[in-house]
CSV table of C-alpha atoms and ligand atoms in Angstrom, one decimal:
chain,number,residue,atom,x,y,z
A,1,UNK,CA,2.3,25.8,25.5
A,2,UNK,CA,0.8,27.8,22.6
A,3,UNK,CA,-3.0,28.3,22.5
A,4,UNK,CA,-5.0,26.7,19.7
A,5,UNK,CA,-8.6,26.8,18.6
A,6,UNK,CA,-9.2,24.5,15.7
A,7,UNK,CA,-12.2,25.4,13.5
A,8,UNK,CA,-15.2,23.2,14.3
A,9,UNK,CA,-16.3,21.1,11.4
A,10,UNK,CA,-18.7,18.7,13.2
A,11,UNK,CA,-20.0,19.8,16.6
A,12,UNK,CA,-20.2,17.7,19.7
A,13,UNK,CA,-24.0,17.8,19.5
A,14,UNK,CA,-24.1,16.7,15.9
A,15,UNK,CA,-21.7,13.8,16.7
A,16,UNK,CA,-23.8,12.7,19.6
A,17,UNK,CA,-27.0,12.7,17.6
A,18,UNK,CA,-25.5,10.7,14.7
A,19,UNK,CA,-24.0,8.2,17.1
A,20,UNK,CA,-27.4,7.6,18.7
A,21,UNK,CA,-28.8,7.0,15.2
A,22,UNK,CA,-26.0,4.5,14.4
A,23,UNK,CA,-26.5,2.7,17.7
A,24,UNK,CA,-30.2,2.3,17.0
A,25,UNK,CA,-29.5,0.9,13.5
A,26,UNK,CA,-26.9,-1.5,14.8
A,27,UNK,CA,-29.3,-2.7,17.6
A,28,UNK,CA,-32.0,-3.3,15.0
A,29,UNK,CA,-29.7,-5.2,12.7
A,30,UNK,CA,-28.3,-7.7,15.3
A,31,UNK,CA,-31.5,-8.8,17.1
A,32,UNK,CA,-30.2,-10.7,20.1
A,33,UNK,CA,-26.9,-11.9,18.8
A,34,UNK,CA,-23.7,-11.3,20.7
A,35,UNK,CA,-21.3,-9.0,19.0
A,36,UNK,CA,-17.5,-8.8,19.1
A,37,UNK,CA,-16.7,-5.1,18.7
A,38,UNK,CA,-13.2,-4.4,17.6
A,39,UNK,CA,-12.1,-0.9,18.3
A,40,UNK,CA,-9.2,0.3,16.1
A,41,UNK,CA,-6.8,2.2,18.3
A,42,UNK,CA,-6.0,4.9,18.8
A,43,UNK,CA,-8.3,7.1,16.7
A,44,UNK,CA,-11.6,5.2,17.2
A,45,UNK,CA,-11.5,5.1,21.0
A,46,UNK,CA,-13.9,7.9,21.7
A,47,UNK,CA,-16.3,7.0,18.9
A,48,UNK,CA,-16.3,3.4,20.1
A,49,UNK,CA,-16.9,4.3,23.7
A,50,UNK,CA,-19.9,6.4,22.8
A,51,UNK,CA,-21.2,4.0,20.2
A,52,UNK,CA,-21.3,0.9,22.3
A,53,UNK,CA,-23.3,2.7,24.9
A,54,UNK,CA,-26.0,3.1,22.3
A,55,UNK,CA,-25.9,-0.6,21.2
A,56,UNK,CA,-28.5,-2.5,23.1
A,57,UNK,CA,-27.1,-5.9,22.5
A,58,UNK,CA,-24.5,-8.0,24.3
A,59,UNK,CA,-21.0,-6.8,23.3
A,60,UNK,CA,-17.5,-8.2,23.8
A,61,UNK,CA,-15.0,-5.4,23.4
A,62,UNK,CA,-11.6,-6.0,21.8
A,63,UNK,CA,-8.9,-3.6,20.7
A,64,UNK,CA,-6.5,-3.7,17.8
A,65,UNK,CA,-3.8,-1.3,16.7
A,66,UNK,CA,-2.5,-0.7,13.2
A,67,UNK,CA,-0.2,1.9,11.9
A,68,UNK,CA,-0.1,3.4,8.4
A,69,UNK,CA,0.6,7.1,9.2
A,70,UNK,CA,3.8,8.4,10.6
A,71,UNK,CA,3.7,11.6,12.5
A,72,UNK,CA,2.4,13.7,9.5
A,73,UNK,CA,-0.7,13.9,7.5
A,74,UNK,CA,0.1,11.5,4.7
A,75,UNK,CA,-0.1,7.7,4.8
A,76,UNK,CA,3.2,5.8,4.6
A,77,UNK,CA,1.4,3.2,2.4
A,78,UNK,CA,2.3,0.3,4.7
A,79,UNK,CA,0.0,-1.1,7.3
A,80,UNK,CA,1.6,-2.7,10.3
A,81,UNK,CA,-0.2,-4.7,13.0
A,82,UNK,CA,1.0,-3.2,16.3
A,83,UNK,CA,-1.4,-4.9,18.7
A,84,UNK,CA,-3.8,-7.8,18.0
A,85,UNK,CA,-7.1,-8.7,19.6
A,86,UNK,CA,-7.1,-11.5,22.2
A,87,UNK,CA,-10.5,-13.1,21.3
A,88,UNK,CA,-11.0,-16.0,18.9
A,89,UNK,CA,-13.6,-14.6,16.4
A,90,UNK,CA,-14.3,-17.8,14.5
A,91,UNK,CA,-18.1,-18.1,14.1
A,92,UNK,CA,-18.7,-14.7,15.8
A,93,UNK,CA,-20.4,-11.6,14.6
A,94,UNK,CA,-17.8,-8.9,14.4
A,95,UNK,CA,-18.3,-5.1,14.2
A,96,UNK,CA,-15.1,-3.2,13.5
A,97,UNK,CA,-15.2,0.4,14.7
A,98,UNK,CA,-12.8,2.8,12.9
A,99,UNK,CA,-12.3,6.6,13.1
A,100,UNK,CA,-11.9,7.5,9.4
A,101,UNK,CA,-11.6,5.8,6.0
A,102,UNK,CA,-9.3,7.9,3.8
A,103,UNK,CA,-7.5,5.9,1.1
A,104,UNK,CA,-9.2,2.7,2.6
A,105,UNK,CA,-5.8,0.9,2.8
A,106,UNK,CA,-5.8,0.5,6.6
A,107,UNK,CA,-9.4,-0.8,6.9
A,108,UNK,CA,-9.1,-3.0,3.8
A,109,UNK,CA,-5.9,-4.7,5.2
A,110,UNK,CA,-7.7,-5.2,8.5
A,111,UNK,CA,-10.8,-6.6,7.1
A,112,UNK,CA,-8.8,-9.0,4.9
A,113,UNK,CA,-6.9,-10.1,7.9
A,114,UNK,CA,-10.0,-10.7,10.0
A,115,UNK,CA,-11.7,-12.7,7.2
A,116,UNK,CA,-9.0,-15.3,7.4
A,117,UNK,CA,-10.1,-16.0,11.0
A,118,UNK,CA,-13.5,-17.2,9.8
A,119,UNK,CA,-16.0,-14.9,11.6
A,120,UNK,CA,-19.6,-15.5,11.0
A,121,UNK,CA,-20.0,-11.9,9.8
A,122,UNK,CA,-17.9,-8.7,9.7
A,123,UNK,CA,-19.4,-5.2,9.5
A,124,UNK,CA,-17.7,-1.8,9.6
A,125,UNK,CA,-18.7,1.3,11.5
A,126,UNK,CA,-16.6,4.4,10.7
A,127,UNK,CA,-17.2,7.9,12.1
A,128,UNK,CA,-15.8,9.6,9.0
A,129,UNK,CA,-15.3,8.9,5.3
A,130,UNK,CA,-13.2,11.1,3.0
A,131,UNK,CA,-14.2,9.9,-0.5
A,132,UNK,CA,-11.7,12.2,-2.3
A,133,UNK,CA,-8.6,9.9,-1.7
A,134,UNK,CA,-10.3,6.5,-1.7
A,135,UNK,CA,-8.1,3.9,-3.5
A,136,UNK,CA,-9.4,0.7,-2.0
A,137,UNK,CA,-13.1,0.1,-2.1
A,138,UNK,CA,-14.6,-0.7,1.3
A,139,UNK,CA,-18.2,-1.0,2.3
A,140,UNK,CA,-19.0,1.1,5.4
A,141,UNK,CA,-22.1,-0.4,6.9
A,142,UNK,CA,-22.5,2.3,9.5
A,143,UNK,CA,-21.1,5.7,8.6
A,144,UNK,CA,-21.1,8.8,10.8
A,145,UNK,CA,-20.2,11.6,8.3
A,146,UNK,CA,-18.8,12.0,4.8
A,147,UNK,CA,-16.3,14.9,4.8
A,148,UNK,CA,-14.3,16.9,2.3
A,149,UNK,CA,-10.6,16.2,1.7
A,150,UNK,CA,-9.3,18.1,4.8
A,151,UNK,CA,-7.1,16.8,7.5
A,152,UNK,CA,-9.3,16.6,10.6
A,153,UNK,CA,-8.6,16.3,14.3
A,154,UNK,CA,-10.4,15.8,17.5
A,155,UNK,CA,-12.9,13.2,18.9
A,156,UNK,CA,-10.1,10.7,18.9
A,157,UNK,CA,-8.3,11.8,15.7
A,158,UNK,CA,-4.8,13.2,16.0
A,159,UNK,CA,-2.3,15.3,14.3
A,160,UNK,CA,1.2,14.1,15.4
A,161,UNK,CA,-0.3,12.7,18.6
A,162,UNK,CA,-2.2,15.8,19.6
A,163,UNK,CA,-5.8,17.0,19.7
A,164,UNK,CA,-7.4,13.6,20.3
A,165,UNK,CA,-9.2,14.9,23.4
A,166,UNK,CA,-11.2,17.6,21.6
A,167,UNK,CA,-15.0,16.8,22.0
A,168,UNK,CA,-15.7,17.8,18.3
A,169,UNK,CA,-14.2,17.2,14.9
A,170,UNK,CA,-12.1,20.2,13.9
A,171,UNK,CA,-9.8,21.4,11.1
A,172,UNK,CA,-6.4,22.8,11.8
A,173,UNK,CA,-6.0,26.4,10.5
A,174,UNK,CA,-2.7,28.0,9.4
A,175,UNK,CA,-1.1,29.2,12.6
A,176,UNK,CA,-2.4,26.4,14.9
B,1,LIG,P1,-6.3,5.1,5.2
B,1,LIG,O1,-5.6,3.9,5.3
B,1,LIG,O2,-5.7,6.0,4.2
B,1,LIG,O3,-7.8,4.9,4.9
B,1,LIG,O4,-6.1,5.9,6.5
B,1,LIG,C1,-6.8,5.6,7.7
B,1,LIG,C2,-6.1,6.1,8.9
B,1,LIG,O5,-5.3,7.3,8.7
B,1,LIG,C3,-7.1,6.4,10.0
B,1,LIG,O6,-7.4,5.3,10.8
B,1,LIG,C4,-6.5,7.6,10.7
B,1,LIG,O7,-5.7,7.1,11.7
B,1,LIG,C5,-5.5,8.2,9.7
B,1,LIG,N1,-6.2,9.4,9.0
B,1,LIG,C6,-6.6,9.5,7.8
B,1,LIG,N2,-7.1,10.8,7.5
B,1,LIG,C7,-7.0,11.4,8.7
B,1,LIG,C8,-7.4,12.8,9.1
B,1,LIG,O8,-7.9,13.6,8.4
B,1,LIG,N3,-7.1,13.1,10.4
B,1,LIG,C9,-6.5,12.2,11.3
B,1,LIG,N4,-6.1,11.0,10.9
B,1,LIG,C10,-6.4,10.6,9.7
């Protein structure tokens, strides 16, 4: 297999620090309420796993999978539910954990879908936000980092199924 060294955009240390801050903010906001955390697969798995360790509140963890991207770097424009959560969220406090908000279509579709299930509240934590391509307004309650309009990989995010395992957020260079 070819060697690759993506350029580091956000280091492992910066990510860890920011996640600790977000965890503290979430802990303060929820007092002693139980939270249903919905991890949006696959991209948010690493962010979610680190973030919930920093939330000092009772958490129930759920997973959901949606697809809007094919194997490339552009959205297909359609969001499909591939795997649903198993919990009933009616009357519950829900925290959705996403990897990145780009056009906003995926998360907006998900938030609309969850609202129909009558949760008591829904908030959104996203590791990254790319404002350049935003088409659907979404409120990110807990944001890790705002980034430029570059296709990023690592810390859960992929390019054609690869690079999710990188411990940092990187950018692919020509030749990678
Ligand atoms: P949106 O619907 O355009 O906001 O796209 C959101 C989804 O597209 C994310 O959950 C990611 O899976 C994927 N995505 C968007 N931008 C990137 C990127 O720069 N790197 C990797 N995946 C991305």
